[in-house]
Coordinates of C-alpha atoms and ligand atoms in Angstrom, one line a residue:
X24 CA -128.0 -55.7 57.8
X25 CA -130.4 -58.3 59.0
X26 CA -132.6 -55.3 59.8
X27 CA -133.4 -55.2 56.1
X28 CA -134.8 -58.8 56.1
X29 CA -138.5 -59.1 56.3
X30 CA -138.5 -62.5 58.0
X31 CA -142.2 -63.1 57.6
X32 CA -142.0 -62.6 53.8
X33 CA -139.0 -64.7 53.0
X34 CA -139.2 -67.0 50.0
X35 CA -136.8 -69.9 49.1
X36 CA -134.0 -67.8 47.7
X37 CA -130.3 -67.3 48.4
X38 CA -129.5 -64.5 50.9
X39 CA -125.8 -63.9 51.7
X40 CA -124.8 -64.6 55.3
X41 CA -121.6 -64.0 57.1
X42 CA -119.6 -67.2 57.0
X43 CA -119.4 -70.7 55.5
X44 CA -117.4 -73.7 56.6
X45 CA -115.0 -75.8 54.5
X46 CA -113.0 -78.9 54.8
X47 CA -110.7 -80.5 52.2
X48 CA -109.8 -84.1 51.5
X49 CA -106.3 -84.3 50.3
X50 CA -103.4 -86.9 50.4
X51 CA -105.8 -89.5 51.6
X52 CA -107.2 -87.6 54.6
X53 CA -109.7 -85.0 55.7
X54 CA -108.2 -81.7 57.0
X55 CA -109.4 -79.3 59.6
X56 CA -112.6 -77.3 59.3
X57 CA -111.9 -73.8 57.9
X58 CA -114.1 -70.8 58.3
X59 CA -114.5 -68.5 55.3
X60 CA -116.4 -65.3 54.6
X61 CA -116.0 -65.6 50.8
X62 CA -118.9 -66.8 48.7
X63 CA -116.5 -68.1 46.0
X64 CA -114.4 -71.2 45.7
X65 CA -111.1 -71.6 43.9
X66 CA -111.5 -74.7 41.7
X67 CA -109.3 -76.6 39.3
X68 CA -110.7 -76.4 35.8
X69 CA -110.5 -80.2 35.4
X70 CA -112.2 -80.9 38.8
X71 CA -114.5 -84.0 38.4
X72 CA -117.5 -82.0 39.7
X73 CA -117.4 -79.9 36.6
X74 CA -117.0 -82.7 34.1
X75 CA -118.3 -85.9 35.5
X76 CA -120.9 -84.8 38.0
X77 CA -119.1 -85.8 41.2
X78 CA -121.4 -83.5 43.2
X79 CA -123.7 -84.1 46.1
X80 CA -125.6 -81.9 48.4
X81 CA -127.9 -82.0 51.4
X82 CA -130.6 -79.8 52.8
X83 CA -131.6 -79.4 56.4
X84 CA -133.0 -76.6 58.7
X85 CA -132.3 -74.8 61.9
X86 CA -135.3 -73.3 63.8
X87 CA -135.4 -70.7 66.6
X88 CA -137.9 -71.6 69.3
X89 CA -140.1 -69.5 71.5
X90 CA -137.5 -70.2 74.2
X91 CA -134.8 -68.6 72.0
X92 CA -133.0 -71.9 71.5
X93 CA -131.9 -72.9 68.0
X94 CA -132.5 -76.5 67.0
X95 CA -131.2 -78.4 64.0
X96 CA -133.6 -81.1 62.8
X97 CA -132.3 -84.7 62.3
X98 CA -128.8 -83.8 61.1
X99 CA -127.3 -87.2 61.7
X100 CA -129.8 -88.6 59.1
X101 CA -128.5 -86.0 56.6
X102 CA -124.9 -87.0 57.4
X103 CA -125.8 -90.6 56.7
X104 CA -127.6 -89.8 53.5
X105 CA -124.6 -87.8 52.2
X106 CA -122.4 -90.8 52.9
X107 CA -124.8 -93.1 51.0
X108 CA -124.7 -90.5 48.1
X109 CA -120.9 -90.4 48.3
X110 CA -120.8 -94.2 48.0
X111 CA -123.2 -94.0 45.1
X112 CA -121.0 -91.9 42.9
X113 CA -117.6 -92.9 44.3
X114 CA -116.8 -89.8 46.3
X115 CA -115.0 -89.7 49.6
X116 CA -117.4 -90.0 52.5
X117 CA -117.6 -87.1 54.9
X118 CA -117.2 -88.6 58.4
X119 CA -120.1 -87.9 60.8
X120 CA -118.0 -85.8 63.1
X121 CA -117.0 -83.4 60.3
X122 CA -120.5 -83.2 58.9
X123 CA -122.1 -82.5 62.2
X124 CA -119.5 -80.0 63.4
X125 CA -119.6 -78.1 60.1
X126 CA -123.4 -77.8 60.3
X127 CA -123.3 -76.6 63.9
X128 CA -120.5 -74.2 63.2
X129 CA -122.2 -72.7 60.2
X130 CA -125.4 -72.1 62.2
X131 CA -123.6 -70.7 65.2
X132 CA -121.4 -68.3 63.1
X133 CA -124.5 -67.0 61.3
X134 CA -126.8 -66.9 64.3
X135 CA -128.1 -63.4 63.5
X136 CA -129.6 -65.0 60.3
X137 CA -131.8 -67.5 62.1
X138 CA -135.3 -66.2 61.6
X139 CA -137.3 -65.3 64.7
X140 CA -139.8 -67.8 66.0
X141 CA -142.8 -65.7 65.2
X142 CA -141.9 -65.5 61.5
X143 CA -142.4 -69.2 60.8
X144 CA -139.2 -69.1 58.7
X145 CA -136.0 -71.2 59.2
X146 CA -132.3 -71.2 58.5
X147 CA -131.7 -73.5 55.6
X148 CA -128.4 -75.4 55.8
X149 CA -126.8 -76.5 52.6
X150 CA -123.9 -79.0 52.9
X151 CA -122.1 -79.6 49.6
X152 CA -119.5 -82.3 48.6
X153 CA -117.6 -82.0 45.3
X154 CA -114.8 -83.8 43.5
X155 CA -112.2 -81.0 43.4
X156 CA -109.3 -83.0 42.1
X157 CA -108.5 -82.9 38.3
X158 CA -109.2 -85.9 36.0
X159 CA -109.6 -86.0 32.3
X160 CA -110.4 -89.7 32.0
X161 CA -113.8 -90.7 33.5
X162 CA -112.8 -91.7 37.0
X163 CA -113.3 -90.5 40.6
X164 CA -111.2 -87.5 41.9
X165 CA -108.4 -87.9 44.4
X166 CA -109.4 -84.7 46.2
X167 CA -112.7 -83.5 47.6
X168 CA -114.2 -80.3 49.1
X169 CA -116.9 -80.4 51.6
X170 CA -118.6 -77.1 52.6
X171 CA -121.6 -75.9 54.4
X172 CA -123.4 -72.6 53.9
X173 CA -126.6 -71.3 55.3
X174 CA -129.4 -69.0 54.1
X175 CA -132.6 -67.9 55.8
X176 CA -135.7 -69.2 53.9
X177 CA -139.5 -69.1 53.9
X178 CA -141.7 -71.6 52.0
X179 CA -140.5 -73.5 48.9
X180 CA -143.8 -73.4 47.1
X181 CA -145.2 -69.9 47.2
X182 CA -148.5 -71.1 48.6
X183 CA -146.8 -72.2 51.9
X184 CA -149.2 -74.4 53.8
X185 CA -152.0 -74.0 51.3
X186 CA -153.2 -76.3 48.6
X187 CA -151.0 -76.4 45.5
X188 CA -151.4 -78.2 42.1
X189 CA -149.2 -80.8 40.4
X190 CA -149.0 -82.0 36.8
X191 CA -148.2 -85.4 35.4
X192 CA -146.2 -85.9 32.2
X193 CA -144.7 -89.1 30.7
X194 CA -142.4 -87.0 28.4
X195 CA -139.7 -86.5 31.0
X196 CA -138.0 -88.8 33.6
X197 CA -136.1 -87.5 36.6
X198 CA -134.2 -90.7 37.3
X199 CA -133.7 -94.2 35.9
X200 CA -134.8 -97.4 37.8
X201 CA -131.2 -98.4 38.6
X202 CA -129.7 -94.9 38.3
X203 CA -128.9 -92.1 40.8
X204 CA -132.5 -91.4 41.9
X205 CA -131.9 -92.3 45.6
X206 CA -128.8 -90.2 45.8
X207 CA -128.8 -86.4 46.3
X208 CA -126.7 -85.6 43.3
X209 CA -127.0 -82.4 41.2
X210 CA -127.5 -84.4 38.0
X211 CA -131.0 -85.5 39.2
X212 CA -132.0 -81.9 39.6
X213 CA -130.5 -81.0 36.2
X214 CA -132.7 -83.8 34.7
X215 CA -135.8 -82.2 36.4
X216 CA -135.2 -78.6 35.2
X217 CA -136.9 -78.9 31.8
X218 CA -140.1 -80.5 33.2
X219 CA -140.0 -78.2 36.2
X220 CA -140.0 -75.2 33.8
X221 CA -143.0 -76.5 31.9
X222 CA -144.8 -77.1 35.2
X223 CA -144.2 -73.5 36.4
X224 CA -145.2 -72.0 33.0
X225 CA -148.4 -73.9 33.2
X226 CA -149.1 -72.7 36.7
X227 CA -148.3 -76.0 38.6
X228 CA -145.8 -76.0 41.5
X229 CA -144.1 -79.3 40.5
X230 CA -144.2 -82.4 38.4
X231 CA -145.5 -85.6 39.9
X232 CA -143.2 -88.2 38.3
X233 CA -144.3 -91.7 37.4
X234 CA -141.9 -94.6 37.6
X235 CA -139.7 -94.4 34.6
X236 CA -139.8 -98.0 33.6
X237 CA -143.6 -98.6 33.3
X238 CA -145.1 -95.2 34.0
X239 CA -147.6 -97.0 36.2
X240 CA -146.7 -96.1 39.7
X241 CA -146.3 -92.7 41.5
X242 CA -142.6 -91.9 42.1
X243 CA -141.2 -88.5 43.2
X244 CA -143.0 -85.2 43.6
X245 CA -140.6 -82.6 42.2
X246 CA -138.1 -81.8 45.0
X247 CA -140.2 -83.7 47.5
X248 CA -141.7 -87.2 48.4
X249 CA -145.3 -88.0 47.8
X250 CA -147.8 -89.3 50.4
X251 CA -151.5 -90.0 50.3
X252 CA -154.0 -90.5 53.1
X253 CA -157.1 -92.7 53.2
X254 CA -158.9 -94.9 55.7
X255 CA -156.7 -93.6 58.6
X256 CA -153.6 -94.8 56.7
X257 CA -150.5 -92.9 55.6
X258 CA -149.3 -94.3 52.2
X259 CA -146.0 -93.4 50.5
X260 CA -144.3 -95.0 47.4
X261 CA -141.7 -97.7 47.7
X262 CA -139.3 -97.1 44.8
X263 CA -135.6 -97.5 44.0
X264 CA -135.5 -94.1 42.2
X265 CA -136.7 -91.7 44.8
X266 CA -134.7 -89.8 47.4
X267 CA -135.3 -91.3 50.9
X268 CA -136.8 -88.2 52.5
X269 CA -136.1 -87.6 56.1
X270 CA -139.3 -85.5 56.4
X271 CA -141.3 -88.5 55.0
X272 CA -139.6 -90.8 57.5
X273 CA -140.5 -88.4 60.3
X274 CA -144.2 -88.2 59.1
X275 CA -144.4 -92.0 58.9
X276 CA -143.4 -92.0 62.6
X277 CA -145.7 -89.2 63.6
X278 CA -148.6 -90.8 61.8
X279 CA -148.0 -94.0 63.7
X280 CA -147.8 -92.0 67.0
X281 CA -151.2 -90.6 66.1
X282 CA -152.6 -94.1 65.8
X283 CA -152.6 -94.2 62.0
X284 CA -151.6 -97.2 59.9
X285 CA -148.7 -96.6 57.6
X286 CA -147.7 -98.3 54.3
X287 CA -144.6 -97.9 52.1
X288 CA -145.4 -99.7 48.9
X289 CA -145.9 -99.2 45.2
X290 CA -148.7 -96.7 44.6
X291 CA -150.5 -97.2 41.2
X292 CA -151.5 -94.0 39.4
X293 CA -155.2 -95.1 39.5
X294 CA -155.1 -95.1 43.2
X295 CA -154.8 -91.3 43.2
X296 CA -158.6 -90.9 42.9
X297 CA -159.1 -92.9 46.1
X298 CA -157.0 -90.7 48.4
X299 CA -158.8 -88.4 50.9
X300 CA -155.7 -86.2 51.1
X301 CA -152.4 -85.9 49.2
X302 CA -149.2 -84.1 50.2
X303 CA -145.7 -83.4 49.1
X304 CA -143.1 -83.5 51.8
X305 CA -139.5 -82.5 52.2
X306 CA -137.2 -80.1 54.1
X307 CA -137.9 -77.3 51.8
X308 CA -141.5 -78.2 51.0
X309 CA -142.3 -79.1 54.7
X310 CA -145.8 -80.5 53.9
X311 CA -147.4 -79.0 50.8
X312 CA -151.0 -80.1 50.6
X313 CA -152.1 -80.9 47.1
X314 CA -155.4 -79.6 45.8
X315 CA -155.5 -81.0 42.2
X316 CA -153.3 -83.2 40.0
X317 CA -153.6 -82.9 36.2
X318 CA -152.5 -85.6 33.9
X319 CA -151.4 -83.7 30.8
X320 CA -151.1 -86.8 28.6
X321 CA -154.6 -88.2 29.2
X322 CA -156.4 -85.0 30.2
X323 CA -157.6 -86.6 33.4
X324 CA -157.9 -84.4 36.5
X325 CA -157.6 -85.7 40.0
X326 CA -159.4 -83.3 42.3
X327 CA -158.1 -84.1 45.8
X328 CA -159.3 -81.2 47.9
X329 CA -162.9 -80.3 47.1
X330 CA -162.8 -77.0 49.0
X331 CA -159.2 -76.0 48.2
X332 CA -158.2 -76.4 51.9
X333 CA -155.6 -78.8 53.4
X334 CA -157.3 -81.9 54.9
X335 CA -157.4 -82.6 58.6
X336 CA -154.6 -85.2 58.6
X337 CA -152.2 -82.9 56.7
X338 CA -153.0 -80.2 59.2
X339 CA -152.3 -82.5 62.2
X340 CA -149.1 -83.8 60.8
X341 CA -147.9 -80.3 59.8
X342 CA -148.6 -78.9 63.2
X343 CA -147.0 -81.8 65.0
X344 CA -143.8 -81.7 62.9
X345 CA -143.5 -77.9 63.2
X346 CA -144.1 -78.1 67.0
X347 CA -141.2 -80.5 67.4
X348 CA -138.9 -78.5 65.0
X349 CA -139.6 -75.2 66.9
X350 CA -139.4 -76.9 70.3
X351 CA -143.1 -76.2 71.2
X352 CA -143.6 -79.8 72.0
X353 CA -141.4 -82.5 73.5
X354 CA -139.0 -84.1 71.1
X355 CA -140.0 -87.7 71.9
X356 CA -137.8 -89.2 69.2
X357 CA -134.6 -87.2 69.9
X358 CA -134.7 -85.6 66.5
X359 CA -133.4 -82.1 67.3
X360 CA -130.0 -80.9 68.4
X361 CA -129.9 -77.6 70.3
X362 CA -127.0 -75.6 69.1
X363 CA -127.4 -72.4 71.0
X364 CA -129.0 -71.2 74.2
Ligands
PLP17 N1 -137.1 -85.7 47.1 C1 -136.2 -84.9 46.5 C2 -135.9 -85.1 45.0 C3 -135.6 -83.8 47.2 O1 -134.8 -83.0 46.6 C4 -135.9 -83.7 48.6 C5 -135.3 -82.7 49.4 O2 -134.3 -82.9 50.0 C6 -136.8 -84.6 49.1 C7 -137.4 -85.6 48.4 C8 -137.2 -84.5 50.6 O3 -136.2 -85.0 51.4 P1 -136.0 -84.5 52.9 O4 -137.2 -84.7 53.6 O5 -134.9 -85.3 53.5 O6 -135.6 -83.0 52.7
COI18 C1 -134.6 -79.8 50.3 O1 -135.8 -80.0 50.6 O2 -133.8 -79.7 51.2 C2 -134.2 -79.8 48.9 O3 -133.1 -80.1 48.7 C3 -135.2 -79.5 47.9 C4 -134.6 -78.5 46.9 C5 -134.3 -77.2 47.4 C6 -133.6 -79.1 46.0

């Protein structure tokens, strides 16, 4: 069946794999990991995930190296972030051991779906935590379901590692200043669907959101974090309403390793025109270099890449990150976990 998959042409869509892994929290404790080959779940109609948004997910990737080994990238960081999200919306935390074992099992059980090294594709791992217990009053569930499925993916933005364009609008917010922006909850993505649709219809790959209080600072970049490069410095927004991206944290480290300065601070919109390079970064987006950003409210255009090509720093960061993920270069920071020989 995997013979039908054209690994080099994969986009970011769901492809059925063989197994997923599940674990239930009931009667005050987590149960054993269960393996399932069903794509469905049996859910109470009053489950809190359906009514009150008790839903969190994660996204990470496994990569097959030239050496044939499969590596998962920074999964302990995703486990921690899912725990922070669980705390944020009063769900039961998934213990590290269950999270890590479930991810490893899901990859191992579906090893025939890990794309080959040459394809440049990866196996996307999607952990999911939902309130499964029934409630009618607004309150947290007593029961939870944690599950992990995997699916082979190519680039999130169709351009891959080519310049892509963004739009700015003040008509939509993704998250409120003291809301759920830093948590990976489904509601944030629901809030972004309308503006995301407008962006796609107008030919942009994503919306560059401004801070929702003052609309003065750069915030989140669709399903990715924002970074700008100038004067040998990697600059990324400090904000209470963006997801703490593990890719961004990795790029900050790699930029420092390359001798660059790094800054995490508020980034005023006007600063856009001073950047030599701009990128969106995330597990799905990897690094997506940005060519142009159009402010639809003011009509102003920010032309970042004069020749439509990714800039030299984006290229260096992209190559370095991918080399670590695929095992082409030493993993100096201990970011990868080998899950098969
Ligand atoms: N921001 C949002 C809203 C996201 O959905 C993601 C994807 O997970 C990111 C940023 C990037 O985070 P990470 O690098 O941990 O995948
Ligand atoms: C990711 O990069 O893992 C994401 O979650 C982005 C998107 C698919 C929601």
